[in-house]
Short mmCIF file of C-alpha atoms in Angstrom, two decimals:
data_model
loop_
_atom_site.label_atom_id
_atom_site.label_comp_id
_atom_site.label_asym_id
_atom_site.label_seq_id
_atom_site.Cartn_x
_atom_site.Cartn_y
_atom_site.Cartn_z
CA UNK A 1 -35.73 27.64 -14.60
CA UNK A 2 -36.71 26.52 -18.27
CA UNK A 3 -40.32 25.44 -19.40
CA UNK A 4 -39.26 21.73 -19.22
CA UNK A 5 -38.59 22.11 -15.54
CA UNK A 6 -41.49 23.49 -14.69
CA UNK A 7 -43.44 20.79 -16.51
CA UNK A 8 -40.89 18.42 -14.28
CA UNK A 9 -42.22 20.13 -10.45
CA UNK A 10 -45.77 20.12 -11.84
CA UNK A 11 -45.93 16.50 -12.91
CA UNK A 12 -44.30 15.97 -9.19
CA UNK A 13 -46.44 18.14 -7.43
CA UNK A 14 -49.48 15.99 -9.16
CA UNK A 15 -47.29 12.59 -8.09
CA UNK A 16 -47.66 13.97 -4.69
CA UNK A 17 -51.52 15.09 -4.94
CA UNK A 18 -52.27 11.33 -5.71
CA UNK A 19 -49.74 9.73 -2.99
CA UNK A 20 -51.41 11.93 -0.65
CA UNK A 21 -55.25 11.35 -1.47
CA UNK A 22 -54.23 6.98 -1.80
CA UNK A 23 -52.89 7.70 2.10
CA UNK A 24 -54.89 9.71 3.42
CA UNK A 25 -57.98 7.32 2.20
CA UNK A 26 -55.84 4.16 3.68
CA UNK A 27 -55.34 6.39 6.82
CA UNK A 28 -58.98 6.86 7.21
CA UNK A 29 -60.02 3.44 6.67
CA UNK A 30 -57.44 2.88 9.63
CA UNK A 31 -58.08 5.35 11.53
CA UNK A 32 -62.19 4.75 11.75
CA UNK A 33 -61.15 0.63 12.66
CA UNK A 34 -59.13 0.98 14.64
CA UNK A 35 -60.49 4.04 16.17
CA UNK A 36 -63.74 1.98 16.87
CA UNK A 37 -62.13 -0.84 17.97
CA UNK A 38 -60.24 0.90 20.51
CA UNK A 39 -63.86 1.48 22.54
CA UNK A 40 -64.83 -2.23 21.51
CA UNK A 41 -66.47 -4.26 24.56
CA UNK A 42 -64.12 -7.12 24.08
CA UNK A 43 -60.65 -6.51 26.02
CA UNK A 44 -58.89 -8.39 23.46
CA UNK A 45 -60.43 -5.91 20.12
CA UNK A 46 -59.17 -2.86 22.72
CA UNK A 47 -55.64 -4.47 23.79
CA UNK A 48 -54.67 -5.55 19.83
CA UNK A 49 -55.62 -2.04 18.42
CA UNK A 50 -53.95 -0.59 21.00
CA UNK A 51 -50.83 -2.48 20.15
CA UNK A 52 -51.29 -1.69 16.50
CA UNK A 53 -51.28 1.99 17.66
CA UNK A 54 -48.73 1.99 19.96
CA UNK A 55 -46.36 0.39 17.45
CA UNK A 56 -47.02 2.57 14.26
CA UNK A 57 -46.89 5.62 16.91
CA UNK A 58 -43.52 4.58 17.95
CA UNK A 59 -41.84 3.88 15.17
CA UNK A 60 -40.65 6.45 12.66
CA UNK A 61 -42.87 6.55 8.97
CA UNK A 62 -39.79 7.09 6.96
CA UNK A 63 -37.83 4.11 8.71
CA UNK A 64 -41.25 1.78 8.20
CA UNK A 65 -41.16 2.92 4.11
CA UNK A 66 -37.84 1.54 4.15
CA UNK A 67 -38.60 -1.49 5.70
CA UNK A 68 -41.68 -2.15 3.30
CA UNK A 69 -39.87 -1.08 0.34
CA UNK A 70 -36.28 -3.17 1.12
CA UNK A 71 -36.95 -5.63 3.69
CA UNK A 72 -40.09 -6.81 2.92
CA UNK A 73 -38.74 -8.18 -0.84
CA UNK A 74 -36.82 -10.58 0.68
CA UNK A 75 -39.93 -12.04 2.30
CA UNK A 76 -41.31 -12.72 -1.15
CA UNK A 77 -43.32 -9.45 -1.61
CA UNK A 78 -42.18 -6.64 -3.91
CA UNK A 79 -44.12 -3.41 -3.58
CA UNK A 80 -43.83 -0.71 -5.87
CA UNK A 81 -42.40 2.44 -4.73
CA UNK A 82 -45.55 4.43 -4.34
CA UNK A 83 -47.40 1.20 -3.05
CA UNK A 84 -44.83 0.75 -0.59
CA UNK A 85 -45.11 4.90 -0.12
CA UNK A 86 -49.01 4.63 0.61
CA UNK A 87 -48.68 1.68 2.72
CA UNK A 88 -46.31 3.33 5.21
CA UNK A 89 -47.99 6.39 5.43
CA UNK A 90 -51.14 5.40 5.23
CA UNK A 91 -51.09 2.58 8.57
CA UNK A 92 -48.59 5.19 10.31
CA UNK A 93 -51.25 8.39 9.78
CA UNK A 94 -53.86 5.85 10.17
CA UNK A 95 -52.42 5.03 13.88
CA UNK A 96 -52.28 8.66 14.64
CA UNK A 97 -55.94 9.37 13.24
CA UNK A 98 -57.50 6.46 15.33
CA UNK A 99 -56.54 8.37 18.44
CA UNK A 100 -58.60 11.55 17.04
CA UNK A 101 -61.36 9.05 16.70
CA UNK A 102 -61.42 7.60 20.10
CA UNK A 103 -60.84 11.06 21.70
CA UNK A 104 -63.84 11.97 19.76
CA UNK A 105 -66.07 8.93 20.02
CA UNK A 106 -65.38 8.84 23.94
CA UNK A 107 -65.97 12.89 23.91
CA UNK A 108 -69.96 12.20 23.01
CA UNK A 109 -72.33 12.61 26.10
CA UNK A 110 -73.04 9.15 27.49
CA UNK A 111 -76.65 10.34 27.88
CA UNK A 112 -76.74 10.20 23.96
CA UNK A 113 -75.06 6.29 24.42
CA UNK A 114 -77.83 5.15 26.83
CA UNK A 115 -80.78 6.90 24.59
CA UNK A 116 -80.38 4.90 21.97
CA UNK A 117 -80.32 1.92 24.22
CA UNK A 118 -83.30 2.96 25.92
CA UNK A 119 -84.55 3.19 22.03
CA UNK A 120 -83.37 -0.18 21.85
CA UNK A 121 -81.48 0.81 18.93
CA UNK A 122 -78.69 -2.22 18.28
CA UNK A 123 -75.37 -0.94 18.43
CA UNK A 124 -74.08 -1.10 14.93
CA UNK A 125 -77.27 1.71 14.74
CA UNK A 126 -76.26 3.14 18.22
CA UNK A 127 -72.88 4.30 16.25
CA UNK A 128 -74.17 5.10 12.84
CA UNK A 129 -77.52 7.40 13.85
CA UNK A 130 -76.19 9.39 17.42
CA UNK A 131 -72.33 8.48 18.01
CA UNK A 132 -70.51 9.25 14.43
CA UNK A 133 -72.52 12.07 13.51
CA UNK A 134 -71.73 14.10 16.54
CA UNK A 135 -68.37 12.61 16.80
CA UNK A 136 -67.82 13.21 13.27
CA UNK A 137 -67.38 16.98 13.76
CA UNK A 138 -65.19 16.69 16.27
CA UNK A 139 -62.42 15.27 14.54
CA UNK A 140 -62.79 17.56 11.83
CA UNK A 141 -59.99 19.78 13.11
CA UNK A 142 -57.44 17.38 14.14
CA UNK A 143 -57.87 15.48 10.48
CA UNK A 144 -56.97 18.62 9.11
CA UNK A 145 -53.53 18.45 10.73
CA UNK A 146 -53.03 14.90 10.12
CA UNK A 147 -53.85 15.56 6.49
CA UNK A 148 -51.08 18.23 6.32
CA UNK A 149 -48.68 16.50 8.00
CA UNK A 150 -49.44 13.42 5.47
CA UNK A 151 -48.76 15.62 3.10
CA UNK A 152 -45.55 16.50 4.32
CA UNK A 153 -44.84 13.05 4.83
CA UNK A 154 -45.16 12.47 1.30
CA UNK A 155 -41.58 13.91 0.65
CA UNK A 156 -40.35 10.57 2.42
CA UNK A 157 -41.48 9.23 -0.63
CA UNK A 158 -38.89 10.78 -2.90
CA UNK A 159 -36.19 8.49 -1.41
CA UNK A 160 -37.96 5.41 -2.50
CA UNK A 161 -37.26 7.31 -5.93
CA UNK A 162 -40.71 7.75 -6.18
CA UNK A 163 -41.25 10.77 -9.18
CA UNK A 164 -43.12 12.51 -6.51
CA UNK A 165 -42.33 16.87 -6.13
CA UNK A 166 -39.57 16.32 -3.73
CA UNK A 167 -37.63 13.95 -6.45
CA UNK A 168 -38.54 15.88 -9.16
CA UNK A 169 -36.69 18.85 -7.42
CA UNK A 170 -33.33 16.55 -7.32
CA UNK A 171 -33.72 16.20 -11.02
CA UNK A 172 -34.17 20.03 -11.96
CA UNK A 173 -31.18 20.71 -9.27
CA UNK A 174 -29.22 18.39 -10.92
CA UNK A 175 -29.93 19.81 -14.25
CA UNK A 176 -29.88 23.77 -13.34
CA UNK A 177 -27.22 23.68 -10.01
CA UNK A 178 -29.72 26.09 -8.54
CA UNK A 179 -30.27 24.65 -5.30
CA UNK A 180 -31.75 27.61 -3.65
CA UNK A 181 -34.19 28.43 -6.30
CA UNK A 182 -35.52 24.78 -6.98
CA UNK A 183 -36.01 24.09 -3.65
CA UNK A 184 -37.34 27.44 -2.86
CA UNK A 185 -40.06 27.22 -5.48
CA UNK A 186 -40.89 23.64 -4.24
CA UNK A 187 -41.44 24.23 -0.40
CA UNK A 188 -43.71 26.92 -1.89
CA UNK A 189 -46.16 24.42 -3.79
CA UNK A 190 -45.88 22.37 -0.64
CA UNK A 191 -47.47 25.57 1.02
CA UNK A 192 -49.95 26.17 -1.59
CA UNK A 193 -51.32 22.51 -1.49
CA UNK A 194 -51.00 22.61 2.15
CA UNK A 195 -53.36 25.77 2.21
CA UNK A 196 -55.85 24.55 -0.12
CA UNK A 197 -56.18 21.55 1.52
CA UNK A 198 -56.40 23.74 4.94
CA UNK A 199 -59.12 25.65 3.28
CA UNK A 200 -61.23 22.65 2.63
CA UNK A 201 -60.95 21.02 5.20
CA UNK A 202 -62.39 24.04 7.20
CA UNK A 203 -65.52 24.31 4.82
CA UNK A 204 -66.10 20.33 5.39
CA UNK A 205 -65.85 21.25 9.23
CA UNK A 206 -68.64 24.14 8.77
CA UNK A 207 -70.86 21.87 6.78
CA UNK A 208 -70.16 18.97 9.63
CA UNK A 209 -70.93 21.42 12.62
CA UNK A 210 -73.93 23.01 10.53
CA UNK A 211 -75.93 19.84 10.50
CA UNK A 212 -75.74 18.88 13.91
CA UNK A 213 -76.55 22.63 14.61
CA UNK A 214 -73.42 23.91 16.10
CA UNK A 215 -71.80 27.34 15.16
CA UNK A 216 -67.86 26.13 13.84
CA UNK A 217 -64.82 28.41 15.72
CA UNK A 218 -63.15 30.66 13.38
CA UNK A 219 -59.83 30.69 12.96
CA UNK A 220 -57.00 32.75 10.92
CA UNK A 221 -56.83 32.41 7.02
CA UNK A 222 -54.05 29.60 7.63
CA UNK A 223 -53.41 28.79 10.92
CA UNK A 224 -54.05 25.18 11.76
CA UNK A 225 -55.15 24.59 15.55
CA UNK A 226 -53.13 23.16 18.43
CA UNK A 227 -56.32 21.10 18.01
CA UNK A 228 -55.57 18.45 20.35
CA UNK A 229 -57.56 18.91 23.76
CA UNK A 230 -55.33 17.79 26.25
CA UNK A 231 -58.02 18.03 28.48
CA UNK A 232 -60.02 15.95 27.48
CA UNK A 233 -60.51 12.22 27.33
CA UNK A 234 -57.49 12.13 25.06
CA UNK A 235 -54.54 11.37 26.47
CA UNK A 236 -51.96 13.01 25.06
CA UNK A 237 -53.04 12.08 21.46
CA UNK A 238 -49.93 14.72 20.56
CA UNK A 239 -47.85 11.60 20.62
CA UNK A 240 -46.02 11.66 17.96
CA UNK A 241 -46.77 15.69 17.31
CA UNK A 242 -48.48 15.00 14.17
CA UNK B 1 -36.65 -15.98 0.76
CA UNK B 2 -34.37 -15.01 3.38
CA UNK B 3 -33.83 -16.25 6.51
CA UNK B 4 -33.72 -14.31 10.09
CA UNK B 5 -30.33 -14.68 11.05
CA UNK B 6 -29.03 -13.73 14.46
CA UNK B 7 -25.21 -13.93 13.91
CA UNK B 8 -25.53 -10.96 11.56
CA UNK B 9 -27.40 -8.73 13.65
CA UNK B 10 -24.82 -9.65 16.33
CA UNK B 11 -22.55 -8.30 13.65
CA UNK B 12 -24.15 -5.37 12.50
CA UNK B 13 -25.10 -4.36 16.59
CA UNK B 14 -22.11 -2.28 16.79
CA UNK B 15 -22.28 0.23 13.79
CA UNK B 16 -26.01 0.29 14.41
CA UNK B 17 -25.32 1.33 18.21
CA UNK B 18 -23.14 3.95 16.30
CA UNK B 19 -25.82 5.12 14.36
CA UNK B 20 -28.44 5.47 17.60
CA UNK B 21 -25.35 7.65 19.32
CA UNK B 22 -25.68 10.20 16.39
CA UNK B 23 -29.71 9.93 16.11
CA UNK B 24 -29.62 10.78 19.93
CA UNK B 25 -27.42 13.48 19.59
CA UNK B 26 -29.24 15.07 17.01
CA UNK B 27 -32.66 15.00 18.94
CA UNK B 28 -31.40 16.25 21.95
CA UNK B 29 -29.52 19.39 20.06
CA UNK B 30 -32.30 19.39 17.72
CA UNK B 31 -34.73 19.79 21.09
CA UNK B 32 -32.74 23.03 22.41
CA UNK B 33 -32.88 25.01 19.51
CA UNK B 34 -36.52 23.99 18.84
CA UNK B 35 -37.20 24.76 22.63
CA UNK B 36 -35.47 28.26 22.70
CA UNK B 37 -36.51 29.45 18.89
CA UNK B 38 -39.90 28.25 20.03
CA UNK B 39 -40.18 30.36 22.80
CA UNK B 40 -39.02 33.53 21.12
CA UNK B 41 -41.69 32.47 18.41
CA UNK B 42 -44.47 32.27 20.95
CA UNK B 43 -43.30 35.85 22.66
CA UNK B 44 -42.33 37.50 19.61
CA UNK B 45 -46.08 36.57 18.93
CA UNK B 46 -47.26 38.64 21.58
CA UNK B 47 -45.26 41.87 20.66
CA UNK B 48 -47.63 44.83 20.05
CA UNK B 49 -45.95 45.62 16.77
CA UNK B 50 -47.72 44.55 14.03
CA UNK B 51 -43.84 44.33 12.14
CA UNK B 52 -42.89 41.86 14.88
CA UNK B 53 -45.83 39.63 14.36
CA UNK B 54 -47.02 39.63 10.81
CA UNK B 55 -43.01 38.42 9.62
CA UNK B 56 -43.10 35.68 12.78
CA UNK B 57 -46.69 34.73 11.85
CA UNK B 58 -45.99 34.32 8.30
CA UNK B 59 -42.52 32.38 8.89
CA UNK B 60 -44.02 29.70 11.62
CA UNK B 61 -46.96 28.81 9.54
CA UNK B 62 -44.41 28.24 6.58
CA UNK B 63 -42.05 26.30 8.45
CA UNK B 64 -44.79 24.12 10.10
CA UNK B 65 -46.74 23.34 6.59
CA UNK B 66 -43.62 22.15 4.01
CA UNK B 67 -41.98 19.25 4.56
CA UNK B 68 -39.16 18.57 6.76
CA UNK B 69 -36.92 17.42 4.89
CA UNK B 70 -37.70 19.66 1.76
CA UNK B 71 -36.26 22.12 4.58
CA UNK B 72 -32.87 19.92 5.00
CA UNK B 73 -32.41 19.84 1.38
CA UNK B 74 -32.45 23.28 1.05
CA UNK B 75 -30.53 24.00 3.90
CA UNK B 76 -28.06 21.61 3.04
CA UNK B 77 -27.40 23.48 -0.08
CA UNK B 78 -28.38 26.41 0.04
CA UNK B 79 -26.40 27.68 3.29
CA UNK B 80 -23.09 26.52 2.32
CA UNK B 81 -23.86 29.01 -0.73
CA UNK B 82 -24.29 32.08 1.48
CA UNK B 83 -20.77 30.96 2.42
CA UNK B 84 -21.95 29.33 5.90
CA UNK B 85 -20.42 25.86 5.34
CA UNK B 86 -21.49 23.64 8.21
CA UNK B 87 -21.50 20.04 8.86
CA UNK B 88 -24.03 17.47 7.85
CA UNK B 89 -25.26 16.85 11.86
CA UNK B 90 -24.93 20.64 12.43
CA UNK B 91 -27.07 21.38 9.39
CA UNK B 92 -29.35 18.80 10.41
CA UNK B 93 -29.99 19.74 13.79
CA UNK B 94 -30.75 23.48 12.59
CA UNK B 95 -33.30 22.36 9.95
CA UNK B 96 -34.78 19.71 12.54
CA UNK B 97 -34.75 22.52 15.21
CA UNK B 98 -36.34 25.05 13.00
CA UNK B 99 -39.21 23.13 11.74
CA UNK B 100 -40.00 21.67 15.69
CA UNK B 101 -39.76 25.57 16.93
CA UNK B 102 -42.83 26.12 14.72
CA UNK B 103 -44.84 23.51 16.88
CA UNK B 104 -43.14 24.54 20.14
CA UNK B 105 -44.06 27.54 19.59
CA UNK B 106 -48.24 26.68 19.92
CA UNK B 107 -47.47 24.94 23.07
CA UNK B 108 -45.85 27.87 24.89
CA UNK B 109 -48.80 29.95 23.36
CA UNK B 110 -51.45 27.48 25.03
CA UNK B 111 -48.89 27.26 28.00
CA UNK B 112 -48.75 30.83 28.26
CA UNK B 113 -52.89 31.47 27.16
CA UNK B 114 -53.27 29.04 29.99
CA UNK B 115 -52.11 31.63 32.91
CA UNK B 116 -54.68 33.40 34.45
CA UNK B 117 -55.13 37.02 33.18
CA UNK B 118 -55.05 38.35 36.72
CA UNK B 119 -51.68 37.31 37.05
CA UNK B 120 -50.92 40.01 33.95
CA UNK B 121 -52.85 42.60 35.70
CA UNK B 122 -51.42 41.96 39.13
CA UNK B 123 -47.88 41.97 37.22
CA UNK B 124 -49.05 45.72 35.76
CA UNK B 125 -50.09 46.78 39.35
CA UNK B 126 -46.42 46.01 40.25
CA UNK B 127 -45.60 48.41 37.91
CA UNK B 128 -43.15 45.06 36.61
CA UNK B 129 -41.47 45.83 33.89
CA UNK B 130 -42.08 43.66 30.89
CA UNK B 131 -39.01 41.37 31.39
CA UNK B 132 -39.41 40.49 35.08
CA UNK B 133 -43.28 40.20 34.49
CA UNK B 134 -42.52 37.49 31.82
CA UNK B 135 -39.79 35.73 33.80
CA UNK B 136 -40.97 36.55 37.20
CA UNK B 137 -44.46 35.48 36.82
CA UNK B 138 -45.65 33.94 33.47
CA UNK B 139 -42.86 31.78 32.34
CA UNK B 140 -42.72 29.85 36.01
CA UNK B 141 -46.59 29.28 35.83
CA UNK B 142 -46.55 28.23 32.21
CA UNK B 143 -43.52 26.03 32.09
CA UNK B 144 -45.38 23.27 34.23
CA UNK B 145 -47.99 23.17 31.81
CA UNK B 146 -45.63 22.54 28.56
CA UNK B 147 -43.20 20.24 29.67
CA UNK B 148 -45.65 17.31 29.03
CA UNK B 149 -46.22 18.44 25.69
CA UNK B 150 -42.55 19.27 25.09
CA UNK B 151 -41.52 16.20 25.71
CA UNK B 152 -44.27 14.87 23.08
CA UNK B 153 -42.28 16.97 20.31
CA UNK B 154 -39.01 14.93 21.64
CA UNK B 155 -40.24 11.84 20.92
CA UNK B 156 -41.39 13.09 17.65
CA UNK B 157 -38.33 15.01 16.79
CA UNK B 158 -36.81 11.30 17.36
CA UNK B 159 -39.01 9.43 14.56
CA UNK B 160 -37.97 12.05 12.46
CA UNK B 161 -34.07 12.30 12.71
CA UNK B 162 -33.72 9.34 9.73
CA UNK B 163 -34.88 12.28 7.65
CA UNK B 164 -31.37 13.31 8.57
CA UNK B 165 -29.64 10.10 6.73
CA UNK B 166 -31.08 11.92 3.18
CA UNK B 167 -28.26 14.36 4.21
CA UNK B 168 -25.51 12.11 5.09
CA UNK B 169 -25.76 12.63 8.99
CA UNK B 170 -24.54 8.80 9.76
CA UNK B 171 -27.68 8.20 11.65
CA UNK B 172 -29.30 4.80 12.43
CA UNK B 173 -31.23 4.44 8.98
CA UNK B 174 -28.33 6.09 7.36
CA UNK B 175 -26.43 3.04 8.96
CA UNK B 176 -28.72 0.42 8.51
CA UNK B 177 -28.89 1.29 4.74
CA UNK B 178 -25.16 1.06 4.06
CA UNK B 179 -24.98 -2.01 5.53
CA UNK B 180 -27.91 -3.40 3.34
CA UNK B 181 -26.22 -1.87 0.17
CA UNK B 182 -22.56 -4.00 0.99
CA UNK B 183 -24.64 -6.91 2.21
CA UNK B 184 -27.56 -7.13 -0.54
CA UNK B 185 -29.44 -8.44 3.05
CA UNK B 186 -31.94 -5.21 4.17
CA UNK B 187 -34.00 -7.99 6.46
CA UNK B 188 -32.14 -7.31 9.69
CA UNK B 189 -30.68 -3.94 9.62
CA UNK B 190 -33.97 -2.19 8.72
CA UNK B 191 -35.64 -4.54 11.15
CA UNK B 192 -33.38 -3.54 13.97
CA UNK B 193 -33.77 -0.29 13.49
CA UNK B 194 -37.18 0.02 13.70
CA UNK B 195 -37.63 -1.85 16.57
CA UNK B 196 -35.14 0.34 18.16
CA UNK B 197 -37.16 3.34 17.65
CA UNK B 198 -40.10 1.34 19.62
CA UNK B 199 -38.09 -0.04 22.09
CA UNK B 200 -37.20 3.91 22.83
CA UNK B 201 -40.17 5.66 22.17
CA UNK B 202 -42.53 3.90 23.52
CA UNK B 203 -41.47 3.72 27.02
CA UNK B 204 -40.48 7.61 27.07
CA UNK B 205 -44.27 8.03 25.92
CA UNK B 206 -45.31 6.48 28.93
CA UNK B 207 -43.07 8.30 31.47
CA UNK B 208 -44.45 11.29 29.84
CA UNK B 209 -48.26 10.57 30.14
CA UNK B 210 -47.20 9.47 34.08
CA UNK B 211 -45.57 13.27 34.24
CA UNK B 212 -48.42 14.65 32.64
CA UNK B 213 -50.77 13.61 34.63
CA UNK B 214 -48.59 14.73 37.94
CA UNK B 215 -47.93 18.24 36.29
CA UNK B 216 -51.15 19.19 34.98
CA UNK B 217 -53.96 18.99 36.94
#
């Protein structure tokens, strides 16, 4: 591997930084609507965001980038590759991430809920002063997960010929023949991202827990969490195992 | 602007079909090396040794955070230079196996944390020895608990197999995209195939949260 190469994975790898952080913003905007509007009142909010989750759940990410990145042209819309990489990963994640939000949103006391009515507090307030922030920490854990496997999902990317690290790879193999090496060094930057990301994510959790008093669970240096409580009101939000 | 059209989905049903028979294939072998590297994962896990952990420790939390297909790529290349040639769907279902193991793996652990300790001690009372206490006494109790979850990772391991086409395993997507590239039309093919996925997934989903809630109590 020659200095040029390098340069190649490390403009990828930074390709793949930003695809991840567009996602994983689009996912949380989806995730926190739909999330919410899966313990709406209204049947109808409940039943259409369930359908939205049920169908980006059951369908697989990479087969949905296709569809955006091919299909949809022929409707009259042409999306850039990493648009059309974003998109897919960020209302597939998003579907995912709204079932972390429910689980946690329905995993608040209900004495808490009918407080703040007895405060009279409306309900926009209701979920803004005592629901999210004790919800908030809850999903802290399973985000963490989704975020690494958006950031595995990323790679999907690379066969919209997106100039993301897992293209950039095909270029240096091309160039060198040294299959093993390139993507040996790759899967490692995947892992170093993938820890740093891990490692954040766990100080945000601390911070969360801190200021709504709670002592956070320690874990390994790496290990993520079989996070999802299957016990609890989350039915089997494993769904899709990411 | 292109126009839905029926007659060529009628046409393109059969290689499609085709494509589904592989994609099935490949998550069901996929699923038994995934289930049985999983479980010798999760019990290599509980060795004593610290050499039998630290290398399986370090290994699963690899696999599990780099990207799938990363992991095909490099199989797909890099075994046939340590002189094992395989083909494509072989190669694929090892890589997809492999990388699914890693999650497996957690749910035997929480399948097998979930036994009550007295049924370890009662096992060492026996005098067992350490096979028959695992396959006499913890593996029956935990294996009610995991197949719910197992068959979660199915249904995941299926949304994944297009990852397979990037390898030339003739999969659905793999299908659907030749036809687009001889047809210039993506519309239908890509269209199909997606709502194929659905059509499968999402009623296996909800035989599984029925089981799940029979199993697990």
């Amino acid at each position: 591997m020659t200095g040029p190469l390098w340069e190649l994975l490390f403009k990828g790898a930074w390709i793949t930084v930003q695809l991840m952080v567009y996602s994983a913003v689009l996912a949380a905007a989806v995730a926190f609507g739909i999330g919410m509007a899966r313990t709406s009142r209204l049947w109808i909010v409940r039943f259409l965001s369930g359908v939205y989750v049920e169908f980006f759940r059951g369908t697989s990410a990479l087969v949905l980038m296709f569809w955006l990145f091919f299909a949809l042209p022929l409707l009259g819309w042409q999306l850039a590759g990493i648009w059309a990489g974003t998109l897919a990963l960020g209302l597939s994640y998003g579907a995912y991430g709204s079932e972390v939000v429910r689980g946690a949103l329905q995993s608040v006391a209900p004495a808490q809920r009918e407080a703040a009515i007895a405060l009279s507090f409306t309900p926009w307030q209701r979920m803004r002063k005592v629901i999210l922030p004790q919800a908030v920490p809850e999903m802290m854990p399973p985000f963490n997960n989704l975020l690494i496997e958006l950031l595995k999902g990323t790679a999907l990317a690379s066969l919209l010929s997106i100039g993301e690290l897992t293209f950039q790879a095909k270029l240096a193999r091309l160039s060198t023949g040294e299959s093993a090496q390139v993507y040996g060094i790759i899967l490692v930057m995947y892992f170093v991202i993938a820890f740093v990301v891990t490692r954040v994510m766990r100080v945000l959790e601390r911070r969360a827990k801190a200021s709504i008093g709670q002592a956070p669970k320690t874990g390994g240096w790496f290990s993520r969490r079989l996070s999802v409580s299957r016990q609890s009101a989350q039915p089997s939000a494993v769904g899709g195992g990411h | 602007m292109n126009t839905w059209s029926w007659d060529y989905v009628g046409d393109i049903m059969p290689q499609l079909l085709d494509g589904l028979w592989i994609t099935v294939q490949a998550t069901l072998l996929g699923s038994l090396v995934a289930f049985a590297l999983g479980l010798v994962w999760a019990m290599a896990l509980r060795s004593p040794s610290r050499w039998v952990t630290w290398p399986v420790g370090v290994l699963v939390e690899f696999v599990r955070n780099t990207p799938l297909l990363v992991q095909l790529f490099f199989l797909f290349f890099v075994l046939p230079g340590w002189g094992l040639t395989f083909g494509a769907l072989t190669t694929g279902v090892i890589g997809l196996g492999l990388h699914y193991s890693t999650y497996t793996a957690e749910v035997y652990r929480a399948g097998i944390d979930a036994v009550p300790k007295g049924q370890w001690e009662a096992a060492t009372a026996l005098s067992l020895p350490r096979g028959r206490t695992w396959l006499a006494v913890i593996l029956p109790q935990a294996f009610r608990r995991v197949v719910p979850a197992l068959g979660n990772y199915v249904i995941a391991m299926f949304k994944d197999t297009p990852m397979l086409s990037a390898i030339t395993v003739a999969d659905m997507l793999f299908e659907a995209n030749s036809i687009g590239a001889t047809t210039f039309d993506y519309m239908e093919p890509i269209t199909v195939v997606g709502v194929l996925f659905i059509v499968i997934s999402y009623p296996t989903s909800v035989l599984l949260r029925v089981l799940e809630r029979r199993l697990v109590r």
